[in-house]
Amino acid sequence: MALLGLRAALPGPARLRGGGIPWSVLRTYSSASPKEKAARNAVCERTELLEAVLKARVKQLQASNVPEVMVNKVELAPLGSDKYQDPLGKAVAPGPTEEKPAASGQGEGPAQPSSWVEKLKKEMYIRQLKVEQKLSIAASRPALEGQAKAKPKGKAKDKAKAKVKAKKSQKNQKSAKAKVAAARSHAVSHSVYSPSKPRAVAVKKAAKAQRSQRVPGAKDSNQYKVLQQTILSNLECFLFLQQPEEAERLLLLYHSSPVKRRLLNISAYDVVMRSWARKGHLQRINRLFSMLESVGLRPSLDSYSAALECMGRNQSSPKVIQRCVQQLKKDGFHVDELFQQCLFEEDEKEKVLSAIRIVQPNYQLPPPPKPQTCKASLLPDFYSKEKMVSYPKLDFSVQELQERFQQQLEMELDNTVTIESVESAKPLTPQAIKARKVLATLRSQWHDSILQALQKSKRSMSRLKTASGYNMLYPYLYLLPDEEYVGIMLQILNTLSPQGESLAVLARELGSKVYNRYITQRKLRSRQLEKVQEIYEDYIHLLAKDSQPDEYLPREYWEKLVAEAGFGPSLNLKDCSWPYMLLMRLGMHMLELLVKAVKVPRNILNPRLEPKLIPVLYHIYSFRSSWQVGLIKPHPIFSQIVSDAAETLLTFNSSAIPMLCPPVPWTSPHFGAFVLNDTKLMRFVDGAVQHQMLLEQCPLVNLHPVLDALNQLGNCAWKINQPVLDIIISIFNDKGNEKLDIPPPISEAPRPPAASSNSSTWNKSQKHKFLLCKKKAAEMHSLRMDALYKLSIANYVRDKVFWFPHNMDFRGRTYPCPPYFNHLGNDVTRAILLFAEGKPLGPNGLDWLKIHLINLTGLKKKNALQERLEYANEIMEEILDSADHPLTGRKWWMNTDEPWQALACCMEIARASRSPDPAAYVSHFPVHQDGSCNGLQHYAALGRDLIGAISVNLMPCSVPQDVYSAVAQQVEEFRKKDAEQGVKIARVLQGFISRKVVKQTVMTVVYGVTRYGGRLQMEKRLKETEEFPEEYLWEASHYLVKQVFNGIKEMFSATRDIQTWLTESAKLIAQSGQTVEWVTPLGLPIVQPYYRSRSTVLNCGMQNLSVKTSTTNQKPDTVKQKNAFPPNFIHSLDSTHMMLTALHCLRQGLTFVSVHDCYWTHALTVDVMNQICRQQFVALHSEKILQDLSEFMLEKYCSPGRETRALWQKKLMEQLSNVPRTGEFNLKKVMDSTYFFS
Amino acid sequence: MLAGRAPPGAAGRCRRFLAAGLRPLLCGLLPPPCWATARRSAGQWPSPGLRVPEAAEAERLVQQLQRPDVSLRRFIACPRLARTVQRCLQGGAGPGPQPVLLECAPGPGILTRTLLNAGVRVVALENNSAFLPNLQSLENSLDGQLKVIYGDFFRLDPLVSGTVKPPAMCSDKLFETMGVAAVPWRADVPLKVFGILPQRKERVTLWRLLFALYECSSIYRCGRVELNIFISEKEYKVLTAKPGEARAYQALTVLWQVGCEIQLLHMEPWSSFVTNLKNGGLAIPKTRWLPNDHLCLVRLTPQQNLFTGALKPTNSATFIFMVKQCLVKPKSKLTDRLNSWSLDNGGKLLRALEIPKNAQTRNLYPEDYRRLFEVLQNSSVFTETWFHDEVLESIRNINL
């Protein structure tokens, strides 16, 4: 085996006791190590460790191998006499006989392996729970205990003695029966966990074969994974902290216990090896290799890379290196693979290379892999080099872009950005000045007390870690300088709303803030940033105006540069995400410190009270029916001071600010967007791992179109529409305006009724009023803050050009990453955004601007474009008045659907029309084209529904069709018929059926609204209709929803069939215990993340926190899987359509961004975009989408290799193969339809 | 209380009743025969000698109710059980006039007939119209001993605004129809109620009744209404738990024990009841920690002295809030709780109350909570802090 090879390579013949025992290697090697001095220093430590290793080894051997136990027993007499060891050993020994299943499954026998496996699973689950409990106990164990057991050495001995004692007492009892039972359970657990036991694996495989994949392998179990991940990230922390001793100690803690050892996988050992390699301790690495062998794990490529790195660092002898390389090859690896696959950090690569070159002086790095080209059928020409056009240039020089990159980098290095809020324009009151002073003093006090509390908790933890218990949080409090933790906590305090926040939210925020800074540090430390910087500097040549045109896409160019620089995959950081549990636990710990440490004198506002420190934050429970939610609320005193101080500085995460340079292109699911900030390609709910796993499994080349589309959206440069922003800010700083969607300040909130001194004497209506006021105030506060954030960020970048890096949700719908201010926002935010790039209006541009304006007003929806244009020309006077005197004139713009965008558009039209040559006027204004009921458009195209296609404008028509009116008409027809036949409710409804009543339901039918939800919508609409008799509400809404569904069925016959087909398929899939997965026509793999939630309780001091966990082997939530599939599938289609349009717009040199089914471009290029949009829609739906889906699913869920006997599978197969038939709509017609997107 | 027409002769005794605000229930009834009046005025009617259907017959009736929109209901179908319940309900009654008995959701009317036969005056509040005709014909065959009302006791006084649609109804209206009038809190029990708590809403119902009790609203507006209800054994265990009992001792325990005298009248296995499930299943709710083999007939009589101290219907919400906050985490220390509310003199308070400093919240007796509250209320600590805001908010959240 691997180890033997290594050992043989060691110079020096000395082998201490027991020749066959691998650990002896350590001794041998260290005595001959070139670093003798270090070795001598380490002797003391080593003996300690050796003891631990020994102990571990013995235990492990007891469990797995009888003969070796014998050998060891000779050496370790105190571990008990053979008499009682033997039966135990035999029961456990994984001999070739079939005794184990019989022993463990007695009653059930091997005939029912499935139930046996289940039993194992159950048992394992319990065990895991126990381990988790233990960990949490260890985490919460008071420091006192830690002091008692000061040194690890003493502890180890104590433990060993205790063990012996326990054994002896057991011996005395001579309860053989109990022992057999114990041995049996031991065997069971062992067989499940250790992958090296061949027979256990065989048993598992057999079970698997019988039960197909519905029984997930034991190793996939969630709890198990979380723990494994926790250990790994702890080890990585120690690697980061450069504390290999600590890392090894933790590893041994698990390695030495046969139960815990199963939590270790090869990567855990690898991390420890790497941390030793960095220090150049080869003997330690060797010992880890022997430990690997002892537990039957195979060294990975990373293990060898660590060993070689260490050898390179030490300039080891060629012989040693030669042996290592041979061993590597023997294990089926290749030297080249080291440089192709290992994610090197710091100088690891150089060291490995130097080691290799010691034995192969002429070794050359392997050439970078050839770039692959995506062959998606929807993009036949897109990637072909012949038709390549150069990437559109930005209006910046290389120099300018480089400066911007530096600014962005500095901002991200700071992690947070503090900006002046737009409220700072207001004059300061004396009261505010006083309150600010008070707050400043308090803050400095809090800073000190938090720092103290933090240091104290660290001290108590470090005492604890030396004891038997091990605090999982310990390394996480050392990753950053203390000041940073304090800063994070104070930041939370500053942003806490007066209404308070739930513990879970705060904990997650704290935890992820620490995580983000740690990632930044790691990127700095591992020299990843340096490399990115280097590449980026070359990369911007692709975009800058003053460099040669390059015929590459951003991603391709980036990949090319990386390959040229020879960085290989090392630009990616090793995956080091922290388990969600850990994040929460760390957050809770910090929150507890914060709550305990931050106090305020009670009499600060009212000097008459006695001075006494009271907590600023208090913890309280809120009861929501059967739920209890823990909240952290600030004391009213604190809220008062904060509101008095009216501070105008806002602190944001740097990722909340738009980027100041073009985003780093997405090249893989792990890499892209911000320079430093960790961004996920796919957004997902906390703790969900499925999407990431799916993306990783997917060949990267299949993701290229999606990545390129995201890069294209992110590369759009923006600037601020300053005049509009100024008007908005002036209203915002005045009193707001609810009608114009500018939230008024809290001071405008309704006052609670005259506060009677004793609230307990209030009567019900007083209480009710008070509550209403509080509720209103809370709503106003959050709306106001949201607007404040948006406007302040906009104001901060008012003179800059900026970019929104994009990512997507699990269906492929794209979103800009900065959360507050982006083009997906409301009317107000959209109105202040302009393209940074300007283009002349051209011949049709001004007309498009006018049509766009009328579209924004919501008037003339049913009129042809020409009529809208004529209308705009008619009211030109109003438009110009709005543009010139927005707040003092006739205010025509205020009475439109989207007033702020309308105002911005008025101003643009005014400027353009007044310019000498409107066609040459350079416009930055984005013009929108909306899909009309986009969901139904996709359904109608899928089903080739003729009537449906007409009503959602897939067919060319002189005026836009309105599907809502059409459905309303249809429903009215049904009603008339029913009324004639004497249906009472149909008569009651006479004159009440209108477009308005049916609109919401029709719109949401696409997204899977049920009859229940539809009825509620109807009821709401009817309630709004004043004349409608109240007593008929229920009956009428019930009737209406039925008729609307019927109407849609009539008009979109194939649509309903498709919807039913999708729903039914999803139901059967989910019922068979699997989740619904599919691949979009563009190659993006999608999985629906709905599972029956299982929550784990985090035991924290302040409160137990129930954390929902979502995992791979959880059972799917059938209802959600089924109901969500049709809308999710349609969304995956509309996102595909958008991406296709984006990519083709890129090829035509258009500026293009999207808000889902609303596409934006310059006025000049609207016509081209419209054409591309239609072309791509036709191309997309010319694919056999449903057929492909059916085939994919049949392959995935019913492939012939698997068991086919089951009834569900037959049913599923039948269902999936039975693709609904389509109508006779001619898809090509879309090309000529004006109102398809308009 | 008795609500028959006041017999002409018994003016002296009846004046007291009328003074208490009693109004005749059944207008237009013929004056009952003379021999009956004496017993009637004592709340006791002569037995009408009704036939009580056998269990199988009742089951058939119940089974007709299998429409999917009817939620799970449990009925007394067996005459033996009905007799037991009737004896329990009548047990412990003093010699004086007996209050009227409100029977919630009688269904097939097995218990109703048994009660009537025992001479009890019954108001039957039935929420399913399917059972109404049967009950109404029974009502018509008697001369005022039974009154049938369409309504749902467990949907009394719904909090949603707007018109109340039957079977939901307002307690005001119910009492008016029944002719029950309000009496002072310290007076005798004005009304007895019998019912089986709907299983799915058991917890919620217990909480809602509790709020009504402490606020003196809904059914408790007319005085100390005595509830005789069948609840699952696990909830019974919670209601009667002793301090320190893990899992059983909860906020609900403390509040009910402070508010009511709790008497166990009878325990009956789940199997003795009939459900309206298709398969005739018993639908016994699951339980993990507490025994749950029976339904328990529990009598909840509000304490006469509930509002004699600092606790008042106006401030009782604070008391409820305090108890709930304390017992969310039963193992937490009381001092920590007090401190986290910025009640800075918590230590002194506890000493004054002779509560050990390190007492866990689950170790306090219900009476201790009441004393704690009274001390805090008197020192007006609550109104000085943020506490009352929270209480108000919590009312909104809980009192759904």
Tab-separated table of C-alpha atoms in Angstrom, chain B residues 62-72 128-130 276 278:
chain	number	residue	atom	x	y	z
B	62	VAL	CA	-73.296	10.425	13.282
B	63	GLN	CA	-72.080	8.589	10.242
B	64	GLN	CA	-74.423	10.579	8.049
B	65	LEU	CA	-72.156	13.495	8.676
B	66	GLN	CA	-69.392	12.361	6.451
B	67	ARG	CA	-69.243	15.255	4.104
B	68	PRO	CA	-65.669	16.220	3.581
B	69	ASP	CA	-66.175	19.755	4.752
B	70	VAL	CA	-67.271	18.659	8.205
B	71	SER	CA	-64.281	18.589	10.495
B	72	LEU	CA	-63.612	15.816	12.937
B	128	ASN	CA	-74.435	21.296	12.356
B	129	SER	CA	-77.765	21.831	10.723
B	130	ALA	CA	-78.009	18.130	9.975
B	276	ASN	CA	-67.748	11.075	12.241
B	278	LYS	CA	-65.606	7.385	7.385
